[in-house]
PDB file of C-alpha atoms in Angstrom:
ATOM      1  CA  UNK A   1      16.718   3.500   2.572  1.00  0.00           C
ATOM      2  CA  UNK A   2      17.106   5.244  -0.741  1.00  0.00           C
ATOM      3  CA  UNK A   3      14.500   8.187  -1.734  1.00  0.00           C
ATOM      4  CA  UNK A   4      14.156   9.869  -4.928  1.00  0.00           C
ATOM      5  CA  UNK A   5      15.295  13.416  -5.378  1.00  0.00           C
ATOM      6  CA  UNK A   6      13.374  13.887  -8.948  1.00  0.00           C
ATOM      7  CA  UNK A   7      11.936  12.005 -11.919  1.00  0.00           C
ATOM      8  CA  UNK A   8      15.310  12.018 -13.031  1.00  0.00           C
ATOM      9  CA  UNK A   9      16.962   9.944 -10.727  1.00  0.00           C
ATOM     10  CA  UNK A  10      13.731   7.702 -10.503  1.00  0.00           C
ATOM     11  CA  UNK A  11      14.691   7.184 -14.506  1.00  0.00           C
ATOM     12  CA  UNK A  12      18.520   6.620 -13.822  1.00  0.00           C
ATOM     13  CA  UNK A  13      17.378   3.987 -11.149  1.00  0.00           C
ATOM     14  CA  UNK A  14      15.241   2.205 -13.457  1.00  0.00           C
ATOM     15  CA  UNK A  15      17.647   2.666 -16.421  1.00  0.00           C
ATOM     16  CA  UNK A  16      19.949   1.003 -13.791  1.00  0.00           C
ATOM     17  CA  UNK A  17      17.656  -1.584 -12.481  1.00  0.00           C
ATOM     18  CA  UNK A  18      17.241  -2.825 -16.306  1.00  0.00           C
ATOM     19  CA  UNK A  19      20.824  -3.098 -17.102  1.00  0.00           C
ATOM     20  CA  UNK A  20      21.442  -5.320 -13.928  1.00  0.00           C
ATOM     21  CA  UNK A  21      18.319  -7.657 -15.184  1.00  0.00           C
ATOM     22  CA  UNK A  22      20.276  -8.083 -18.474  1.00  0.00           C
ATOM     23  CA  UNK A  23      23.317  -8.871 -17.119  1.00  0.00           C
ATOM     24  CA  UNK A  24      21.346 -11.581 -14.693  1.00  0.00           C
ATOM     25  CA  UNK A  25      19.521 -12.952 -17.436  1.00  0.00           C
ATOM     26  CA  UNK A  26      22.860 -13.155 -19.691  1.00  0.00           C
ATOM     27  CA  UNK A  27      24.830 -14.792 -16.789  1.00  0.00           C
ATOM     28  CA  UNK A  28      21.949 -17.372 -16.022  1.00  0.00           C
ATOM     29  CA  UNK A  29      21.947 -18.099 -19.525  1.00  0.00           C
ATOM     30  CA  UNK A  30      25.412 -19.097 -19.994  1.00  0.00           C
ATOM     31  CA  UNK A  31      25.203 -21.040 -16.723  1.00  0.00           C
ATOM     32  CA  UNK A  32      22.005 -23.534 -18.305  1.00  0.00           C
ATOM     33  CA  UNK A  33      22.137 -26.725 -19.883  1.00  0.00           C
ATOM     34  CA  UNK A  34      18.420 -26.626 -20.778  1.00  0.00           C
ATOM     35  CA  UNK A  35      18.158 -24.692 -23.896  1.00  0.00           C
ATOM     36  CA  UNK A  36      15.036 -23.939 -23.982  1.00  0.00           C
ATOM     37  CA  UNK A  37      15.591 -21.794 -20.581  1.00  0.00           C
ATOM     38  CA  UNK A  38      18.582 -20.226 -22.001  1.00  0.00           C
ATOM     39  CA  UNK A  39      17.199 -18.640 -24.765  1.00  0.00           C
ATOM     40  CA  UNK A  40      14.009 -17.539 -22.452  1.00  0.00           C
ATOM     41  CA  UNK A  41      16.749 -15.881 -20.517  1.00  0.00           C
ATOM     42  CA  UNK A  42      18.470 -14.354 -23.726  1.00  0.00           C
ATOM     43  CA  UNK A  43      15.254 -13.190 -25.032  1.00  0.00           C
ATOM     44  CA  UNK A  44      14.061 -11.473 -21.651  1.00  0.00           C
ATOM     45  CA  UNK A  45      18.050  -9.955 -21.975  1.00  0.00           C
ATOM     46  CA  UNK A  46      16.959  -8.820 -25.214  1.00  0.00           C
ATOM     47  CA  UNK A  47      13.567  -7.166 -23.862  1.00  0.00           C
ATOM     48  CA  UNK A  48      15.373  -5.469 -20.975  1.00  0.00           C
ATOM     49  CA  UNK A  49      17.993  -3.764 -23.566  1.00  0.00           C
ATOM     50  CA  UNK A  50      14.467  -2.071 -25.083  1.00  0.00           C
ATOM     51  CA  UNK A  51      14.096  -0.976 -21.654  1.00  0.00           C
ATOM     52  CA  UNK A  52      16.492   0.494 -21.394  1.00  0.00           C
ATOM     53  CA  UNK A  53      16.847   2.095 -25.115  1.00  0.00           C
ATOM     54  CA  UNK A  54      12.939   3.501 -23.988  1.00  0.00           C
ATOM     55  CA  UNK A  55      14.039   4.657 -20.771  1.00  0.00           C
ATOM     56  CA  UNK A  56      16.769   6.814 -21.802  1.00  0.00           C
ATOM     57  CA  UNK A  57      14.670   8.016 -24.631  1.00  0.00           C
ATOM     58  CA  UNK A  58      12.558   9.686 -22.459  1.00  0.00           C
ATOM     59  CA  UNK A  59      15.153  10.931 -19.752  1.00  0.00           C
ATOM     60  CA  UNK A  60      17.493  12.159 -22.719  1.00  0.00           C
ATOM     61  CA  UNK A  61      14.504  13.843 -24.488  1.00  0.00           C
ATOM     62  CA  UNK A  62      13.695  15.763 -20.811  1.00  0.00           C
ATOM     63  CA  UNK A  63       9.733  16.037 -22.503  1.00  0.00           C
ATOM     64  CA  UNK A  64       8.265  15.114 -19.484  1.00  0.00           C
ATOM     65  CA  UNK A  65       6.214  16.904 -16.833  1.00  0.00           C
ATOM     66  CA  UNK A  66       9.481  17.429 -13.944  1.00  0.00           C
ATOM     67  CA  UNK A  67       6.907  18.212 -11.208  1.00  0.00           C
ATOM     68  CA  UNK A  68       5.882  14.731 -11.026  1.00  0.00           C
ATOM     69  CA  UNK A  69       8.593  14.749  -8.330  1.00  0.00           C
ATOM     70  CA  UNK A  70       5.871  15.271  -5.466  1.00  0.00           C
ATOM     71  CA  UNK A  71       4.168  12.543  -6.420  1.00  0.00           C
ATOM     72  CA  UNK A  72       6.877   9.484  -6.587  1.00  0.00           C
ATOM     73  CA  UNK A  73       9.483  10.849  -3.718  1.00  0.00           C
ATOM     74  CA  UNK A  74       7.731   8.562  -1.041  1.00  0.00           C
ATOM     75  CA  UNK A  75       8.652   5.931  -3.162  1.00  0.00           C
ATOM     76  CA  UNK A  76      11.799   3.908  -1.378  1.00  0.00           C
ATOM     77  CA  UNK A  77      14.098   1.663  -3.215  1.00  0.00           C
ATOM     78  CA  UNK A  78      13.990  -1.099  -0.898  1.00  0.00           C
ATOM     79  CA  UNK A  79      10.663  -2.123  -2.101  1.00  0.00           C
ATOM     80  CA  UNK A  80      11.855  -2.468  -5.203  1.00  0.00           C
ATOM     81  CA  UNK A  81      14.629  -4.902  -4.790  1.00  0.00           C
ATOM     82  CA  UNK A  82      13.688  -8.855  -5.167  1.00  0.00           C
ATOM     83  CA  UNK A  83      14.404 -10.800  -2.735  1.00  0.00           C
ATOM     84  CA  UNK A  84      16.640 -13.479  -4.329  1.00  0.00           C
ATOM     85  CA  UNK A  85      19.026 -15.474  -2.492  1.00  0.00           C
ATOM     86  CA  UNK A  86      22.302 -15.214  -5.154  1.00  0.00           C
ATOM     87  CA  UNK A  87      24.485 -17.085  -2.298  1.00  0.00           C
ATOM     88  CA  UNK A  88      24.144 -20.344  -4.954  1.00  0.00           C
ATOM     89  CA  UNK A  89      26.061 -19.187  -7.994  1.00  0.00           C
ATOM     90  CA  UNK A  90      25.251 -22.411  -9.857  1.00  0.00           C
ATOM     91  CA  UNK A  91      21.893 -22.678 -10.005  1.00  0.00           C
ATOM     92  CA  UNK A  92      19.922 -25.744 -11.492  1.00  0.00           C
ATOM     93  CA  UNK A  93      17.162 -24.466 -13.500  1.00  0.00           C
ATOM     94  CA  UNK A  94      14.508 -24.761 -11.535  1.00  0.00           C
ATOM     95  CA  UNK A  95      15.919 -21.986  -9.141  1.00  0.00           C
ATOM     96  CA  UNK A  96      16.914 -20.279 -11.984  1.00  0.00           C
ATOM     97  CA  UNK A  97      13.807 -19.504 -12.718  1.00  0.00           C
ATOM     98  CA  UNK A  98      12.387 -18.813  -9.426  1.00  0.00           C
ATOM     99  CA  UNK A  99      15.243 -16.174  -8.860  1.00  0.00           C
ATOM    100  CA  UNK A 100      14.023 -14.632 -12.250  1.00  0.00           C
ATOM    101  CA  UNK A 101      10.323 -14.537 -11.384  1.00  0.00           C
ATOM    102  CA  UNK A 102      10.924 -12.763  -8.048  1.00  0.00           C
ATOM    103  CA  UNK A 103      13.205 -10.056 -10.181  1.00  0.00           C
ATOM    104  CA  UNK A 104      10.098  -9.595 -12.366  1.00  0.00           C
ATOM    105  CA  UNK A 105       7.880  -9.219  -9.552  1.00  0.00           C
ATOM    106  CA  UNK A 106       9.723  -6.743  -8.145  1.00  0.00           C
ATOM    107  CA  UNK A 107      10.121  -4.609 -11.056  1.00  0.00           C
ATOM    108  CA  UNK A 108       6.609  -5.057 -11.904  1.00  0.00           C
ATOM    109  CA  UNK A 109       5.780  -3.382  -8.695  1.00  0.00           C
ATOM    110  CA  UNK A 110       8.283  -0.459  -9.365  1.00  0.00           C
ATOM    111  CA  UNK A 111       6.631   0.491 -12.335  1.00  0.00           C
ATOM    112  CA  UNK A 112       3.100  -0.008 -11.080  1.00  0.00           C
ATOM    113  CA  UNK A 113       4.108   2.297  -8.101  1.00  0.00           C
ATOM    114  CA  UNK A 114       5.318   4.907 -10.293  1.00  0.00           C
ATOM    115  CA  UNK A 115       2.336   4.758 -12.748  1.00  0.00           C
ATOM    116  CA  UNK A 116      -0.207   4.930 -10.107  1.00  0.00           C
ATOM    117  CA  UNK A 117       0.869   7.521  -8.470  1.00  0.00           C
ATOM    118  CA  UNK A 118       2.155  10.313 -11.568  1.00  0.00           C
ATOM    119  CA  UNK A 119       0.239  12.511 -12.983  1.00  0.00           C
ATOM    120  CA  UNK A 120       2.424  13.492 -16.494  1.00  0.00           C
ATOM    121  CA  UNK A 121       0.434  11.078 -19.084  1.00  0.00           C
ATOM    122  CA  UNK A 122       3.213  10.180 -20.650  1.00  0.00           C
ATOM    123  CA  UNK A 123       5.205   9.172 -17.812  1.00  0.00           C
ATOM    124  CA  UNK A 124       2.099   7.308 -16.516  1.00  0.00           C
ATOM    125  CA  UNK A 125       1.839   5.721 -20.027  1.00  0.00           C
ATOM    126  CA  UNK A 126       5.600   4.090 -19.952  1.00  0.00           C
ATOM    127  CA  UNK A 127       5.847   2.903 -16.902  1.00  0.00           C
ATOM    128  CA  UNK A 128       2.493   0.924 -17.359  1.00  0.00           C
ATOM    129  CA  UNK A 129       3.613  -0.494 -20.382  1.00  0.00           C
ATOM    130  CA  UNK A 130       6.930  -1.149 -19.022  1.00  0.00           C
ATOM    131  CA  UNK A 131       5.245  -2.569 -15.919  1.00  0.00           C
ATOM    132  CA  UNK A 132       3.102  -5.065 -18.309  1.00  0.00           C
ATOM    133  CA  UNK A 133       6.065  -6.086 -20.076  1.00  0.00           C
ATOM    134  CA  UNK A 134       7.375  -6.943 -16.373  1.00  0.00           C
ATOM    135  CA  UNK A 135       4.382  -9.131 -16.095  1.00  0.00           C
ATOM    136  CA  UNK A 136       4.037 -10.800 -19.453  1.00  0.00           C
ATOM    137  CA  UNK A 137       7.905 -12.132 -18.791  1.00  0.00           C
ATOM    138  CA  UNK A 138       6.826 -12.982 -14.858  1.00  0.00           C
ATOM    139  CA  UNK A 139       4.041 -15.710 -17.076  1.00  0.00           C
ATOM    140  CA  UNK A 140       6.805 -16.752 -19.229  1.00  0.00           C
ATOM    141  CA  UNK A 141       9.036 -17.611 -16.569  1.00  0.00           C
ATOM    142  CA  UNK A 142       6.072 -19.159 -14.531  1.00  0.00           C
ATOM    143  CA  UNK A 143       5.211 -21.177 -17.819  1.00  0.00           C
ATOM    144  CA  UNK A 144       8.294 -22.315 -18.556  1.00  0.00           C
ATOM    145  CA  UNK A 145       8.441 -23.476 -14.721  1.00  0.00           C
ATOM    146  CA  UNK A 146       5.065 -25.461 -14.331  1.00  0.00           C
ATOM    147  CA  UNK A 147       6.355 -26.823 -17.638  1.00  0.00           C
ATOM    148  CA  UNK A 148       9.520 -28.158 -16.866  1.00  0.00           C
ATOM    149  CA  UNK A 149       8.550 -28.888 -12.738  1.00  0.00           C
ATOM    150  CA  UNK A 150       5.871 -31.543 -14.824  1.00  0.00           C
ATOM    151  CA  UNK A 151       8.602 -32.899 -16.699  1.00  0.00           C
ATOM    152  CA  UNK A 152      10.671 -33.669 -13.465  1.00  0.00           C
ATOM    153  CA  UNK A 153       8.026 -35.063 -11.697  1.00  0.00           C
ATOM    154  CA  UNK A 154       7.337 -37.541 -15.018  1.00  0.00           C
ATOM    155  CA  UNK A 155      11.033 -38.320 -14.608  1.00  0.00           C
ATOM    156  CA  UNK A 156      10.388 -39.410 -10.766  1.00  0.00           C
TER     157      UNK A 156
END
C-alpha cells in the first residue's frame, strides 16, 4: 500500500499513470481488427499524451500551493488501480473495451479524490478537468460498446 509523500509525487504518479494508459490504448489498438475501435483507442492515446504534457506543466512550473500535502496523503494507490484482468493478451473487442472502461473509472476516481479533497485552486481546477476528461472517454468507450454489443446481437 503506496502513500504519498507530497503533491509532487502525487503528480509523478499521475504523470505515470497517464503514460501507462497510452501505451494500453496504443497496444489495444494495434491488436483490433475493428477500426472504428482502433482509432477510439488512438485518439484516447492521443488525449492521455495532453495529460501528460498538462501534468508536467504544472509539476515543472512548481506554481502550486506545496502544503496541499496534508490534504491528499491519506490517499492510497491501490484505489486507484483498475481492476482489469490482462491474463488474455488477445483480446476481442468487446473486452477490449471493457478493460478500457474500468482504466477510466479508475482514473476518474483518482482525480476526483484529489480534487475533492485540495485546497490550492489551481490544483483543484486540473484535476477536475482532468477527472472529466476521464469521464467523457469512460461514455465513449461505453458508446462505442452498447454500439457494437447491438451489432453482435443483430448478427445472432
Amino acid at each position: 500500500m503506496e502513500k504519498y509523500n507530497s503533491i509532487d509525487e502525487v503528480l509523478n504518479f499521475a504523470i505515470e499513470q497517464e503514460q501507462s494508459e497510452v501505451d494500453f490504448y496504443n497496444d489495444l489498438a494495434d491488436k483490433m481488427s475493428k477500426p472504428k475501435v482502433e482509432q477510439l483507442f488512438r485518439d484516447i492515446a492521443l488525449e492521455k499524451q495532453n495529460h501528460i504534457l498538462k501534468l508536467e506543466a504544472i509539476r515543472i512550473s512548481g506554481k502550486f500551493n506545496h502544503n496541499s500535502y496534508d490534504q491528499i496523503k491519506e490517499l492510497k494507490t491501490e484505489h486507484y488501480i483498475a481492476d482489469v484482468d490482462y491474463s488474455n493478451e488477445d483480446p476481442d473487442y468487446l473486452e477490449a473495451l471493457i478493460m478500457a472502461m474500468e482504466k477510466e473509472k479508475a482514473t476518474f476516481m483518482f482525480y476526483w479524490d484529489l480534487a475533492e479533497r485540495v485546497s490550492a485552486t489551481d490544483l483543484q481546477d486540473l484535476f477536475y478537468m482532468l477527472a472529466l476528461h476521464e469521464a467523457k472517454q469512460k461514455v465513449k468507450l461505453e458508446i462505442q460498446f452498447d454500439r457494437d454489443s447491438e451489432e453482435q446481437f443483430e448478427e445472432d
